[in-house]
């Protein structure tokens, strides 16, 4: 493809994301570049990633056994901009563990009834019982982020939430509930977010990820930055601190977060009973018969 055609394609894609998005090369954007955490020079290779992930998956299985044995209650909160890699990170965590122990909660927009409830009420039914890990793919912090930036919540509601959230989380981790709470913010830079959203436009496997809200949110980078900064100031507490993870390299951030989870929850390897497969029963009088079943075509 010629340079001219590549340039034309990029222009069309950017217009599809949001025609009002300011140019990323303007001087006014320099402060945001300065606020980004220094990025690693080289992305991790797929071979290294898979090797390390396999080790960490084994440790997550050990953690799962310990959570069940000790009756621990764990909540993992994942927040970040659109395209920051939350979904992929959660899939990496849950890929080799039981969905009955590691439960993922990704709530849709609130119903009309839920809008009239106490704000934290819709999240309480999803809190873990003993022996469970609940992962929130976005959480009550919607009010400090998308609801605030997109005008779904008033400033009075946002201010009330920022006062309430530390108290709510103190209740979660207190002795009466004894929940282990880990909050992660995935930090992606402007260029990488654009690249990922462009991929969602052109790749049919990812198009479902690009919602109308993502398109509206894309042009409001600095509104989200201001909302994020105030959220950190008000809700980064001693009992429920925020952990920021650089997510420009998807593979690297997945490994780093899994490693951090494992290091944040003390666990021991539970000794498993020795398992021996029993002998199969004898067929006796059973005879296999031909039934008129419909088989899946063996195309591959």
PDB file of N, CA, C and O in Angstrom, residues 3 25 42 68 107 116 124 132 136-137 144 171 177 259 271 289 293:
ATOM      1  N   UNK A   3       2.186   5.197   0.479  1.00  0.00           N
ATOM      2  CA  UNK A   3       2.113   6.094   1.630  1.00  0.00           C
ATOM      3  C   UNK A   3       0.859   6.955   1.564  1.00  0.00           C
ATOM      4  O   UNK A   3       0.222   7.244   2.573  1.00  0.00           O
ATOM      5  N   UNK A  25      -0.697  16.159  17.853  1.00  0.00           N
ATOM      6  CA  UNK A  25       0.645  16.718  17.772  1.00  0.00           C
ATOM      7  C   UNK A  25       0.691  18.171  18.219  1.00  0.00           C
ATOM      8  O   UNK A  25       1.697  18.831  18.079  1.00  0.00           O
ATOM      9  N   UNK A  42      11.112  -1.875  25.066  1.00  0.00           N
ATOM     10  CA  UNK A  42      10.786  -2.980  24.176  1.00  0.00           C
ATOM     11  C   UNK A  42       9.635  -3.790  24.737  1.00  0.00           C
ATOM     12  O   UNK A  42       9.602  -4.106  25.919  1.00  0.00           O
ATOM     13  N   UNK A  68     -10.248 -21.001  48.879  1.00  0.00           N
ATOM     14  CA  UNK A  68     -11.325 -21.925  49.240  1.00  0.00           C
ATOM     15  C   UNK A  68     -11.096 -22.501  50.642  1.00  0.00           C
ATOM     16  O   UNK A  68     -12.006 -22.516  51.477  1.00  0.00           O
ATOM     17  N   UNK A 107     -21.282  -5.037  35.020  1.00  0.00           N
ATOM     18  CA  UNK A 107     -22.678  -4.614  35.036  1.00  0.00           C
ATOM     19  C   UNK A 107     -23.012  -3.714  33.848  1.00  0.00           C
ATOM     20  O   UNK A 107     -22.205  -2.879  33.447  1.00  0.00           O
ATOM     21  N   UNK A 116     -32.682   4.958  41.113  1.00  0.00           N
ATOM     22  CA  UNK A 116     -33.286   5.564  42.302  1.00  0.00           C
ATOM     23  C   UNK A 116     -32.771   4.936  43.595  1.00  0.00           C
ATOM     24  O   UNK A 116     -33.122   5.392  44.677  1.00  0.00           O
ATOM     25  N   UNK A 124     -23.647  -4.335  45.933  1.00  0.00           N
ATOM     26  CA  UNK A 124     -23.591  -5.175  47.131  1.00  0.00           C
ATOM     27  C   UNK A 124     -23.959  -6.642  46.878  1.00  0.00           C
ATOM     28  O   UNK A 124     -23.306  -7.534  47.432  1.00  0.00           O
ATOM     29  N   UNK A 132     -14.459 -17.010  47.683  1.00  0.00           N
ATOM     30  CA  UNK A 132     -14.721 -16.441  46.357  1.00  0.00           C
ATOM     31  C   UNK A 132     -13.821 -15.246  46.068  1.00  0.00           C
ATOM     32  O   UNK A 132     -13.435 -14.499  46.982  1.00  0.00           O
ATOM     33  N   UNK A 136     -14.359  -7.024  39.385  1.00  0.00           N
ATOM     34  CA  UNK A 136     -15.229  -6.007  38.792  1.00  0.00           C
ATOM     35  C   UNK A 136     -14.555  -5.410  37.555  1.00  0.00           C
ATOM     36  O   UNK A 136     -13.522  -4.751  37.661  1.00  0.00           O
ATOM     37  N   UNK A 137     -15.155  -5.672  36.398  1.00  0.00           N
ATOM     38  CA  UNK A 137     -14.722  -5.042  35.148  1.00  0.00           C
ATOM     39  C   UNK A 137     -15.474  -3.725  35.053  1.00  0.00           C
ATOM     40  O   UNK A 137     -16.558  -3.640  34.500  1.00  0.00           O
ATOM     41  N   UNK A 144     -17.275   8.267  39.269  1.00  0.00           N
ATOM     42  CA  UNK A 144     -16.166   9.234  39.257  1.00  0.00           C
ATOM     43  C   UNK A 144     -15.573   9.395  37.872  1.00  0.00           C
ATOM     44  O   UNK A 144     -14.805  10.335  37.637  1.00  0.00           O
ATOM     45  N   UNK A 171     -15.650  -0.058  55.087  1.00  0.00           N
ATOM     46  CA  UNK A 171     -16.605  -1.042  55.579  1.00  0.00           C
ATOM     47  C   UNK A 171     -16.321  -2.417  54.987  1.00  0.00           C
ATOM     48  O   UNK A 171     -16.394  -3.437  55.672  1.00  0.00           O
ATOM     49  N   UNK A 177     -16.474  -7.536  57.775  1.00  0.00           N
ATOM     50  CA  UNK A 177     -16.582  -8.149  56.442  1.00  0.00           C
ATOM     51  C   UNK A 177     -15.297  -8.829  56.005  1.00  0.00           C
ATOM     52  O   UNK A 177     -15.315  -9.830  55.301  1.00  0.00           O
ATOM     53  N   UNK A 259       1.197 -10.958  38.958  1.00  0.00           N
ATOM     54  CA  UNK A 259       2.276 -11.062  39.943  1.00  0.00           C
ATOM     55  C   UNK A 259       1.961 -10.228  41.176  1.00  0.00           C
ATOM     56  O   UNK A 259       2.212 -10.658  42.318  1.00  0.00           O
ATOM     57  N   UNK A 271      -1.872 -28.838  50.074  1.00  0.00           N
ATOM     58  CA  UNK A 271      -1.519 -30.205  49.696  1.00  0.00           C
ATOM     59  C   UNK A 271      -2.746 -30.914  49.153  1.00  0.00           C
ATOM     60  O   UNK A 271      -3.777 -31.009  49.829  1.00  0.00           O
ATOM     61  N   UNK A 289     -25.698 -49.372  20.117  1.00  0.00           N
ATOM     62  CA  UNK A 289     -26.663 -49.406  19.019  1.00  0.00           C
ATOM     63  C   UNK A 289     -26.507 -48.154  18.161  1.00  0.00           C
ATOM     64  O   UNK A 289     -25.976 -47.132  18.605  1.00  0.00           O
ATOM     65  N   UNK A 293     -28.746 -40.061  15.054  1.00  0.00           N
ATOM     66  CA  UNK A 293     -28.283 -38.778  15.584  1.00  0.00           C
ATOM     67  C   UNK A 293     -27.736 -37.892  14.464  1.00  0.00           C
ATOM     68  O   UNK A 293     -27.270 -38.385  13.438  1.00  0.00           O
TER      69      UNK A 293
END
